[in-house]
């Protein structure tokens, strides 16, 4: 039909129809991916409009012509057309065409991933989008949105959030619910990257509310994904699973392989956080099993990388190496130097675990080189620190040089966790070259920073709790809104019924008035009862809270010695062992009263109890503020010394031993035997650490009692 129109318009010399026919044929050729044919038709349309002196249509056709060059990856030619077009738009005098030319130039740079250049075109375009009509404002909002997307690619989180916020304000003013909902989702993601979880959650829940009213399944499933990720970040794993699983089921129903893979990875992340590694692996495996051509390489690489980390943690080094190297190859093929830096570091960790230092060093150096090339301070630190750790001993000077550079970067980006790791390696490095004073300095820095990190962790936990409460509040609001909607629907049905039985309206109204009168009386009575109940419950709550606090204290303490009990000891140690890398120095002492049975037999259990209390008092008086003493069982006590070195722990144990030896308890003298161990002996769990201390204690007993013994590997063989 378009060809017929073109033929007839040429016969009749009807230039407007000819131009329109060429434009339509160009669009059809575009849809058929015949870009050369499309370019010819758009060019003919431009010539006709130029001959007609129709500047507006000439400009619009030229913009489409340039966009077609961009679609064909012929960016230089497309850009040249727009450069020639810009003076024409200024001559034309309308602001919108000027803005559209600048936006199109920006789109060309954006498609080439030249995001800074794209922003340099989009920004001046905003100046020409000042009219308040709906079309211009829509272009303005879309421009804010593409600027936000450009900053997102540049990882400028603050600007990303700022421009998405501006776009949302206009879409809201235009009352465009679909664009509002989608922008809320992307804005929630931007705020999440900034660590503003409450704000992110608020945007996400608002987006979900809007999507539930829209026929936009793709937008809705993306909103579910976004909300699920935010819930994961605030530690609300049940809610996270609920949202991500809904998205996963949607993609399975649609047989969307790419979506299945992405949601499988997200479910894997959640189960990894929950320490359910078998479940996590099963979801990563779903991604790995998908046809490679149907999923994004980065999605596959993520699953491979995470599987490698899990296998490394479980000691399956060969499987970990295969997975990590596959991920590394994908990142290299995609020229993703940021992710390649991560995968190279993971491979280095695997080789280090296999004690293959040569290959580990090679991959750590590759990771560092890539991190330096992209200017990522955090990835540089993460490569420098383990690299230096291997070099200590044979190449200590180079190790210290790397660590000092890492420390500068950690201070620059204010990463306390990375500073802690660097201090730890610097302490070891300085000790290796015999610089004890400097090693002690770094040990003190390490201890001080550990306390700060622990305090911040507690603050962050409070923030996450607040976020969970906030999400619960929002869910209740959403539930309430749904109930109100249902009530509104019921009310509408009721109104229709009232119209159908209009002749009975008066009687119904009278009945309603009577009902309302009694309902008001009942409501007033109920309110008075509720207020009275609130007062009574409040008093009971205050009393109960005080009582519960007392019960909590008693439940945590051994009633005889006032030390922590065994259950609390393991709770506290399990919490400390949750992050072994962050733990640093950590020692325990097991103390056992020598020949305590003889005390009970000779002096009676009352005296025996007095001795236990007195020994417990000495233990508690001899430790530092952050240390704890627990009654481990019978006459045995456990002292936990966070941040203490082996030497410090031995000194503390010896001090306690002497105090007990020289003390008199109701005219009874006793001695104690001690076993000391440290996390530096590679215990992975609290029970392993206690078992080591128990062996050392047994050695003290075997050697004649009243001694302090430090655990070493030889005790395992005795």
XYZ file of C-alpha atoms in Angstrom:
718
model
C 0.000 0.000 0.000
C 2.845 2.383 0.868
C 4.517 1.574 -2.465
C 1.242 2.244 -4.301
C 0.897 5.574 -2.473
C 4.458 6.481 -3.432
C 3.877 5.551 -7.098
C 0.645 7.536 -7.325
C 2.106 10.549 -5.496
C 4.964 10.663 -8.004
C 2.529 10.497 -10.913
C 0.451 13.277 -9.396
C 3.554 15.163 -8.203
C 2.107 15.227 -4.703
C 5.208 15.939 -2.628
C 3.638 15.727 0.887
C 2.218 12.274 0.148
C 5.544 11.180 -1.410
C 7.418 12.248 1.727
C 4.931 10.459 3.981
C 5.160 7.319 1.820
C 8.977 7.338 1.987
C 8.794 7.761 5.775
C 6.360 4.841 6.109
C 8.484 2.640 3.831
C 11.549 3.567 5.874
C 9.817 2.510 9.087
C 8.735 -0.793 7.508
C 12.296 -1.434 6.326
C 13.529 -0.709 9.854
C 11.151 -3.302 11.270
C 12.419 -5.795 8.692
C 16.024 -4.979 9.768
C 16.798 -3.747 6.234
C 18.615 -0.644 7.451
C 20.191 0.289 4.091
C 16.738 0.412 2.489
C 15.411 2.379 5.476
C 18.226 4.944 5.119
C 17.393 5.493 1.440
C 13.711 6.138 2.161
C 14.394 8.509 5.074
C 16.908 10.437 2.949
C 14.332 10.821 0.165
C 11.805 12.131 2.706
C 14.372 14.699 3.942
C 15.047 15.934 0.383
C 11.324 16.321 -0.326
C 10.670 18.232 2.914
C 13.681 20.446 2.202
C 12.368 21.248 -1.302
C 8.966 22.034 0.219
C 10.679 24.304 2.783
C 8.911 22.225 5.472
C 11.606 22.714 8.095
C 9.760 20.952 10.940
C 9.326 17.659 9.073
C 12.823 17.985 7.595
C 14.230 18.134 11.147
C 12.146 15.206 12.418
C 13.040 13.030 9.405
C 16.722 13.919 9.816
C 16.601 12.809 13.457
C 15.102 9.450 12.423
C 17.749 9.224 9.663
C 20.541 9.703 12.239
C 18.941 7.173 14.601
C 18.974 4.611 11.784
C 22.721 5.142 11.323
C 23.128 4.540 15.064
C 21.068 1.335 14.773
C 23.510 0.200 12.061
C 26.469 1.030 14.376
C 27.528 3.797 11.954
C 27.956 6.337 14.720
C 30.294 8.781 12.967
C 27.863 9.269 10.065
C 24.876 9.626 12.382
C 26.714 12.140 14.552
C 27.729 14.173 11.501
C 24.087 14.439 10.393
C 23.073 15.748 13.811
C 25.941 18.267 13.875
C 24.714 19.629 10.526
C 21.116 19.579 11.750
C 21.674 21.540 14.969
C 22.129 24.977 13.269
C 18.963 24.294 11.244
C 16.986 23.701 14.444
C 18.277 26.988 15.892
C 17.268 28.716 12.655
C 13.818 27.122 12.929
C 13.526 28.702 16.388
C 11.435 26.102 18.225
C 13.033 24.763 21.423
C 11.714 21.181 21.298
C 13.499 20.209 18.029
C 16.790 21.602 19.426
C 16.341 19.432 22.511
C 15.504 16.356 20.423
C 18.681 16.730 18.337
C 20.813 16.988 21.489
C 19.021 14.011 23.048
C 19.580 11.940 19.899
C 23.289 12.830 19.949
C 23.362 11.724 23.580
C 21.650 8.448 22.665
C 24.405 7.759 20.126
C 27.073 8.151 22.804
C 24.993 6.100 25.255
C 24.760 3.209 22.790
C 28.562 3.305 22.492
C 28.850 3.265 26.311
C 30.416 6.740 26.301
C 28.278 7.788 29.241
C 30.100 11.003 30.164
C 29.744 12.226 26.565
C 26.069 11.238 26.595
C 25.440 13.276 29.758
C 27.234 16.234 28.145
C 24.532 16.205 25.420
C 21.514 15.409 27.600
C 22.213 18.168 30.128
C 21.948 21.177 27.747
C 18.871 19.571 26.166
C 17.003 20.139 29.446
C 17.321 23.890 28.952
C 15.136 23.592 25.834
C 12.485 21.460 27.556
C 11.004 24.194 29.731
C 7.468 24.393 28.260
C 4.766 23.054 30.555
C 2.780 21.157 27.925
C 2.459 17.391 28.413
C 4.640 16.372 25.429
C 7.566 18.576 26.472
C 7.332 17.526 30.108
C 7.287 13.862 29.055
C 10.517 14.447 27.078
C 12.000 16.224 30.099
C 11.193 13.302 32.410
C 12.569 10.793 29.884
C 15.775 12.845 29.672
C 16.157 12.880 33.453
C 15.686 9.113 33.359
C 18.353 8.485 30.691
C 20.771 10.774 32.570
C 20.112 8.678 35.690
C 20.798 5.504 33.692
C 24.063 7.020 32.423
C 25.181 7.846 35.963
C 24.148 4.330 36.992
C 26.562 2.888 34.406
C 29.243 5.237 35.738
C 28.460 3.950 39.265
C 27.728 7.482 40.496
C 25.022 6.416 42.943
C 24.139 9.870 44.300
C 23.519 11.394 40.865
C 21.624 8.282 39.763
C 19.174 8.658 42.642
C 18.938 12.426 42.134
C 17.907 12.220 38.462
C 15.521 9.304 38.971
C 13.841 11.431 41.661
C 13.444 14.309 39.186
C 11.968 11.958 36.582
C 9.539 10.513 39.129
C 8.297 13.976 40.105
C 7.297 14.727 36.494
C 5.734 11.302 35.839
C 3.716 11.811 39.035
C 2.585 15.265 37.899
C 1.599 13.760 34.525
C -0.287 10.981 36.364
C 1.390 8.229 34.318
C 1.108 5.214 36.684
C 3.136 2.814 34.531
C 6.144 5.125 34.292
C 5.723 6.087 37.954
C 5.822 2.423 38.979
C 8.858 1.577 36.855
C 10.754 4.667 37.995
C 9.963 3.848 41.623
C 11.599 0.447 41.072
C 14.790 1.922 39.610
C 14.888 4.648 42.254
C 14.559 1.987 44.957
C 17.554 0.196 43.450
C 19.588 3.428 43.421
C 18.803 4.132 47.086
C 19.670 0.527 47.945
C 23.119 0.981 46.415
C 23.514 4.061 48.624
C 22.662 1.960 51.691
C 19.420 3.899 52.300
C 17.382 0.750 52.906
C 14.332 2.392 54.507
C 13.989 4.859 51.631
C 14.588 2.073 49.103
C 11.963 -0.111 50.758
C 9.435 2.720 50.739
C 9.925 3.328 47.003
C 9.810 -0.400 46.278
C 6.562 -1.017 48.168
C 4.935 2.019 46.506
C 6.024 0.637 43.132
C 4.500 -2.754 43.917
C 1.222 -1.113 44.964
C 1.022 0.672 41.614
C 1.979 -2.436 39.623
C -0.811 -4.449 41.237
C -3.303 -2.082 39.580
C -1.585 -2.117 36.177
C -1.514 -4.539 33.282
C 2.288 -4.556 33.234
C 3.473 -8.082 34.121
C 7.089 -7.424 33.096
C 7.258 -4.306 35.259
C 5.568 -6.139 38.135
C 7.999 -9.056 38.093
C 10.944 -6.627 38.037
C 9.402 -4.853 41.028
C 9.160 -8.198 42.843
C 12.837 -8.824 42.112
C 13.821 -5.366 43.352
C 11.821 -5.705 46.561
C 13.246 -9.171 47.164
C 16.811 -7.882 46.873
C 16.101 -5.054 49.343
C 14.544 -7.496 51.820
C 17.699 -9.635 51.501
C 19.903 -6.660 52.297
C 17.969 -5.861 55.484
C 18.127 -9.501 56.579
C 14.415 -10.194 56.061
C 15.129 -13.445 54.244
C 11.631 -14.907 54.476
C 10.151 -11.864 52.709
C 13.020 -11.867 50.238
C 12.354 -15.509 49.341
C 8.632 -14.810 48.998
C 9.131 -11.994 46.471
C 11.959 -13.583 44.463
C 10.150 -16.924 44.333
C 7.039 -15.227 42.895
C 9.220 -13.713 40.180
C 10.889 -17.100 39.605
C 7.519 -18.833 39.147
C 6.390 -16.122 36.716
C 9.485 -16.606 34.544
C 9.024 -20.397 34.654
C 5.404 -20.015 33.560
C 6.492 -17.751 30.677
C 9.436 -20.091 29.904
C 11.707 -17.042 30.111
C 15.111 -18.721 30.423
C 16.951 -15.471 31.138
C 14.522 -14.571 33.933
C 14.712 -18.092 35.390
C 18.505 -17.807 35.541
C 18.490 -14.364 37.165
C 15.948 -15.324 39.826
C 17.801 -18.599 40.466
C 20.941 -16.596 41.200
C 19.019 -14.337 43.579
C 17.556 -17.342 45.396
C 21.088 -18.730 45.602
C 22.290 -15.485 47.212
C 19.553 -15.728 49.865
C 20.318 -19.345 50.758
C 24.027 -18.485 50.872
C 23.238 -15.796 53.459
C 21.220 -18.371 55.399
C 24.224 -20.761 55.336
C 22.116 -23.327 53.476
C 24.817 -24.038 50.917
C 23.199 -27.142 49.408
C 20.059 -25.143 48.605
C 22.175 -22.287 47.268
C 24.156 -24.645 45.020
C 20.951 -26.195 43.652
C 19.740 -22.786 42.449
C 23.117 -21.760 41.009
C 23.123 -25.120 39.203
C 19.758 -24.250 37.602
C 21.437 -21.225 36.013
C 24.479 -23.232 34.924
C 22.237 -25.890 33.316
C 20.369 -23.373 31.112
C 21.247 -23.156 27.387
C 24.154 -20.690 27.203
C 22.727 -18.888 24.166
C 19.525 -18.029 26.039
C 21.027 -16.353 29.103
C 23.299 -13.369 29.515
C 26.969 -14.357 29.922
C 27.206 -12.223 33.076
C 24.315 -14.151 34.661
C 26.060 -17.459 33.977
C 29.363 -16.060 35.251
C 27.700 -14.987 38.509
C 26.414 -18.523 39.148
C 29.815 -20.044 38.320
C 31.611 -17.529 40.562
C 29.311 -18.147 43.535
C 29.580 -21.924 43.104
C 33.363 -21.530 43.146
C 33.216 -19.624 46.437
C 30.991 -22.312 48.012
C 33.245 -25.137 46.780
C 36.301 -23.279 48.080
C 34.688 -22.985 51.503
C 33.853 -26.710 51.572
C 37.381 -27.731 50.508
C 36.451 -28.970 47.012
C 39.306 -27.039 45.432
C 39.311 -28.692 41.998
C 35.610 -28.018 41.407
C 36.062 -24.474 42.735
C 38.935 -23.902 40.316
C 36.942 -25.140 37.294
C 33.961 -22.914 38.163
C 36.066 -19.816 38.883
C 38.130 -20.171 35.694
C 34.969 -20.470 33.574
C 33.585 -17.299 35.178
C 36.938 -15.565 34.692
C 36.949 -16.421 30.984
C 33.443 -14.955 30.536
C 34.473 -11.714 32.238
C 37.584 -11.523 30.053
C 35.537 -12.089 26.871
C 33.116 -9.339 27.960
C 36.064 -7.074 28.810
C 34.511 -6.639 32.259
C 37.685 -5.772 34.131
C 35.871 -5.131 37.403
C 34.374 -8.628 37.582
C 37.551 -10.169 36.147
C 39.458 -8.643 39.064
C 37.102 -10.464 41.448
C 37.326 -13.829 39.669
C 41.133 -13.593 39.448
C 41.247 -12.982 43.201
C 38.983 -15.987 43.855
C 41.268 -18.209 41.749
C 44.199 -16.845 43.755
C 42.384 -17.809 46.970
C 41.860 -21.351 45.643
C 45.528 -21.800 44.740
C 46.509 -20.373 48.131
C 44.257 -22.904 49.871
C 46.055 -25.614 47.863
C 49.383 -24.112 49.041
C 50.316 -23.391 45.412
C 51.821 -19.987 46.189
C 53.293 -19.455 42.707
C 49.926 -19.574 40.926
C 48.201 -17.754 43.792
C 50.663 -14.854 43.492
C 50.183 -14.729 39.701
C 46.397 -14.423 39.991
C 46.563 -11.913 42.857
C 48.864 -9.772 40.708
C 46.424 -10.059 37.788
C 43.548 -9.033 40.070
C 45.565 -6.059 41.331
C 46.509 -4.990 37.802
C 42.865 -5.032 36.660
C 41.706 -3.175 39.776
C 44.370 -0.510 39.228
C 43.405 -0.173 35.565
C 39.742 0.550 36.382
C 40.646 2.714 39.389
C 38.806 0.584 41.958
C 40.342 1.293 45.357
C 38.427 -1.470 47.146
C 39.466 -4.158 44.641
C 43.074 -2.967 44.798
C 43.047 -3.396 48.585
C 41.401 -6.824 48.332
C 44.143 -7.978 45.951
C 47.066 -6.302 47.738
C 46.264 -7.734 51.180
C 46.276 -11.494 50.344
C 49.182 -10.991 47.922
C 51.199 -9.411 50.713
C 50.151 -12.214 53.063
C 51.838 -14.785 50.808
C 54.937 -12.648 50.257
C 55.639 -12.264 54.009
C 58.754 -14.239 54.810
C 60.545 -14.515 51.475
C 59.683 -11.040 50.176
C 58.716 -9.175 53.339
C 59.822 -5.733 52.105
C 57.575 -5.967 49.036
C 54.755 -7.235 51.261
C 55.069 -4.232 53.591
C 55.165 -1.858 50.618
C 51.942 -3.404 49.256
C 50.268 -3.258 52.660
C 51.141 0.396 53.216
C 49.633 1.241 49.815
C 46.559 -0.778 50.763
C 46.344 1.076 54.083
C 46.454 4.449 52.310
C 43.610 3.374 50.030
C 41.577 1.959 52.933
C 41.931 5.259 54.806
C 41.042 7.153 51.624
C 37.750 5.264 51.130
C 37.174 4.909 54.904
C 36.832 1.116 54.847
C 37.361 -0.008 58.435
C 37.056 -3.704 57.611
C 39.813 -3.519 54.991
C 41.972 -1.434 57.361
C 41.607 -4.195 59.939
C 42.807 -6.867 57.487
C 45.757 -4.659 56.491
C 46.735 -3.998 60.136
C 46.668 -7.740 60.777
C 49.047 -8.496 57.892
C 51.302 -5.538 58.781
C 51.573 -6.875 62.322
C 52.687 -10.257 60.964
C 55.068 -8.684 58.437
C 56.811 -6.456 60.992
C 57.110 -9.386 63.393
C 58.611 -11.454 60.554
C 61.448 -8.985 60.100
C 61.988 -8.629 63.854
C 60.485 -5.165 64.282
C 58.594 -5.990 67.490
C 57.793 -2.373 68.436
C 56.149 -1.705 65.068
C 54.347 -5.052 65.207
C 52.983 -4.135 68.642
C 51.829 -0.766 67.275
C 49.812 -2.474 64.539
C 48.420 -4.968 67.066
C 47.119 -2.058 69.159
C 45.587 -0.454 66.059
C 43.988 -3.799 65.219
C 42.448 -4.185 68.676
C 41.121 -0.604 68.735
C 39.631 -0.933 65.259
C 38.031 -4.298 66.085
C 36.103 -2.620 68.912
C 34.950 0.197 66.618
C 33.807 -2.277 63.957
C 31.924 -4.294 66.558
C 30.131 -1.152 67.754
C 29.257 -0.204 64.171
C 28.038 -3.721 63.508
C 25.694 -3.438 66.483
C 24.481 -0.055 65.176
C 23.913 -1.576 61.729
C 21.977 -4.433 63.271
C 19.737 -1.826 64.897
C 19.225 -0.142 61.514
C 18.282 -3.487 59.971
C 15.823 -4.178 62.781
C 14.248 -0.771 62.158
C 14.068 -1.570 58.448
C 12.328 -4.873 59.166
C 9.820 -3.127 61.426
C 9.273 -0.500 58.749
C 8.649 -3.166 56.110
C 6.165 -4.875 58.430
C 4.380 -1.557 58.942
C 4.183 -1.015 55.183
C 2.812 -4.528 54.681
C 0.109 -3.823 57.241
C -0.731 -0.579 55.433
C -0.927 -2.470 52.137
C -3.156 -5.112 53.691
C -5.366 -2.382 55.144
C -5.556 -0.683 51.746
C -6.684 -3.947 50.143
C -9.355 -4.349 52.810
C -10.557 -0.791 52.176
C -10.715 -1.554 48.443
C -12.810 -4.637 49.147
C -15.103 -2.586 51.377
C -15.428 0.017 48.618
C -16.451 -2.723 46.177
C -19.003 -4.051 48.652
C -20.306 -0.512 49.138
C -20.695 -0.129 45.372
C -22.734 -3.336 45.165
C -24.819 -2.109 48.056
C -25.534 1.187 46.273
C -26.694 -0.675 43.168
C -28.991 -2.829 45.273
C -30.444 0.275 46.920
C -31.292 1.723 43.500
C -33.089 -1.482 42.496
C -35.220 -1.393 45.681
C -35.739 2.376 45.839
C -39.298 1.995 47.140
C -37.923 0.573 50.411
C -35.256 3.283 50.867
C -37.043 5.101 53.652
C -37.447 1.971 55.777
C -33.860 0.959 55.180
C -32.658 4.459 56.153
C -34.637 4.328 59.389
C -33.196 0.916 60.178
C -29.693 2.222 59.418
C -30.203 5.210 61.734
C -31.400 2.943 64.539
C -28.522 0.565 63.948
C -26.016 3.447 63.947
C -27.451 4.803 67.190
C -26.967 1.492 68.989
C -23.643 0.972 67.233
C -22.434 4.334 68.587
C -23.486 3.368 72.110
C -21.782 -0.008 71.737
C -18.681 1.596 70.261
C -18.438 4.097 73.141
C -18.762 1.286 75.675
C -16.197 -0.794 73.833
C -13.802 2.173 73.704
C -14.068 2.673 77.466
C -13.405 -1.034 78.048
C -10.411 -0.900 75.670
C -8.927 2.109 77.465
C -9.262 0.346 80.799
C -7.678 -2.778 79.317
C -4.799 -0.737 77.884
C -4.073 0.787 81.315
C -4.114 -2.636 82.977
C -2.013 -4.224 80.229
C 0.471 -1.356 80.351
C 1.008 -1.845 84.080
C 1.321 -5.571 83.613
C 3.765 -5.060 80.717
C 6.039 -2.823 82.829
C 6.008 -5.375 85.635
C 6.494 -8.242 83.174
C 9.396 -6.524 81.414
C 11.155 -5.958 84.738
C 10.491 -9.559 85.725
C 11.677 -10.847 82.327
C 14.861 -8.795 82.623
C 15.530 -10.404 85.985
C 14.728 -13.848 84.585
C 16.974 -13.172 81.569
C 19.860 -12.296 83.867
C 19.278 -15.403 85.965
C 18.944 -17.614 82.877
C 22.335 -16.425 81.631
C 24.191 -16.889 84.930
C 25.326 -19.801 87.031
C 23.448 -19.249 90.338
C 26.346 -20.358 92.550
C 29.271 -18.408 91.042
C 27.439 -15.612 89.145
C 29.539 -16.507 86.075
C 27.931 -17.011 82.666
C 26.574 -20.524 82.211
C 27.654 -23.006 79.540
C 24.743 -22.203 77.185
C 25.515 -18.480 77.145
C 29.225 -19.245 76.674
C 28.500 -21.100 73.437
C 25.999 -18.446 72.292
C 28.634 -15.714 72.720
C 31.405 -17.745 71.084
C 29.182 -18.746 68.137
C 28.432 -15.058 67.565
C 32.164 -14.265 67.630
C 32.912 -17.099 65.185
C 30.280 -15.863 62.697
C 33.005 -13.948 60.824
C 36.379 -15.639 61.289
C 38.209 -13.134 59.071
C 37.054 -10.281 61.270
C 37.802 -12.135 64.508
C 41.537 -11.384 64.674
C 43.324 -12.423 67.881
C 41.150 -14.566 70.153
C 42.147 -16.850 73.041
C 40.447 -18.949 75.687
C 41.603 -20.381 79.019
C 40.167 -23.526 80.605
C 40.758 -23.623 84.377
C 40.119 -26.640 86.601
C 40.437 -26.686 90.427
C 42.933 -29.406 91.351
C 41.647 -32.315 93.505
C 38.362 -30.525 94.178
C 36.635 -33.804 95.067
C 38.932 -34.066 98.110
C 37.760 -30.600 99.263
C 34.131 -31.747 99.171
C 34.973 -35.070 100.838
C 37.125 -33.566 103.629
C 35.347 -30.254 104.336
C 31.825 -30.761 103.022
C 29.884 -29.358 100.078
C 29.208 -26.023 101.802
C 32.933 -25.315 101.957
C 33.292 -26.645 98.424
C 30.676 -24.131 97.228
C 32.555 -21.332 99.020
C 35.775 -22.343 97.238
C 33.994 -22.324 93.860
C 32.594 -18.836 94.507
C 35.975 -17.516 95.663
C 37.831 -18.944 92.631
C 35.153 -17.463 90.347
C 35.663 -14.061 92.015
C 39.430 -14.248 91.382
C 38.820 -15.151 87.738
C 36.391 -12.253 87.245
C 38.669 -9.781 89.029
C 41.670 -10.774 86.875
C 40.234 -10.236 83.400
C 39.740 -7.204 81.172
C 36.510 -5.326 80.523
C 35.523 -7.196 77.323
C 36.579 -10.661 78.570
C 34.045 -13.123 79.977
C 34.132 -15.951 82.540
C 31.766 -18.914 82.332
C 31.313 -21.933 84.551
C 31.976 -24.763 82.133
C 30.945 -27.567 84.456
C 31.612 -28.763 88.001
C 34.887 -27.189 89.116
C 35.872 -26.147 85.570
C 35.746 -22.568 84.222
C 36.239 -21.082 80.750
C 37.697 -17.589 80.222
C 37.196 -15.985 76.778
C 39.738 -13.299 75.797
C 38.725 -11.477 72.563
C 41.622 -9.567 70.993
C 44.231 -11.208 73.249
C 47.419 -12.728 71.831
C 48.860 -16.053 73.024
C 51.427 -14.246 75.184
C 48.761 -12.062 76.806
C 46.567 -15.103 77.498
C 49.488 -16.983 79.070
C 50.287 -13.991 81.306
C 46.657 -13.681 82.419
C 46.468 -17.424 83.175
C 49.741 -17.336 85.145
C 48.521 -14.315 87.164
C 45.307 -16.140 88.057
C 47.247 -19.315 88.940
C 49.465 -17.430 91.411
C 46.503 -15.602 93.000
C 44.643 -18.865 93.617
C 47.767 -20.635 94.895
C 48.388 -17.917 97.521
C 44.756 -17.464 98.617
C 42.942 -19.091 101.569
C 39.284 -20.055 101.280
C 37.779 -20.813 104.741
C 41.205 -22.121 105.849
C 41.353 -24.251 102.710
C 44.054 -23.776 100.071
C 43.653 -25.019 96.518
C 45.495 -24.801 93.222
C 44.290 -24.721 89.629
C 45.524 -26.183 86.363
C 45.131 -24.196 83.147
C 44.946 -24.922 79.410
C 45.382 -22.020 76.975
C 44.776 -21.893 73.208
C 44.391 -19.319 70.432
C 42.387 -18.912 67.236
C 45.781 -18.682 65.510
C 45.983 -22.492 65.859
C 43.300 -22.706 63.123
C 40.251 -23.787 65.121
C 37.189 -23.206 62.936
C 34.461 -23.583 65.575
C 34.059 -22.797 69.290
C 34.040 -26.532 70.055
C 37.385 -27.050 68.262
C 38.914 -24.185 70.266
C 37.600 -25.598 73.556
C 38.874 -29.081 72.646
C 42.364 -27.610 72.129
C 42.248 -25.862 75.517
C 41.006 -29.093 77.119
C 44.025 -31.015 75.753
C 46.346 -28.325 77.118
C 44.553 -28.520 80.497
C 44.970 -32.309 80.529
C 48.695 -31.805 79.886
C 48.904 -29.488 82.932
C 47.186 -32.143 85.060
C 49.469 -34.903 83.738
C 52.594 -32.862 84.532
C 51.701 -32.529 88.223
C 48.883 -29.912 88.316
C 49.082 -26.197 89.292
C 50.526 -25.346 85.850
C 49.683 -23.337 82.707
C 50.068 -25.119 79.348
C 49.696 -23.614 75.850
C 48.211 -25.935 73.236
C 50.402 -27.096 70.370
C 50.037 -29.681 67.605
C 52.044 -32.315 69.493
C 49.264 -32.640 72.089
C 46.986 -34.145 69.412
C 49.340 -37.125 69.094
C 49.625 -37.881 72.816
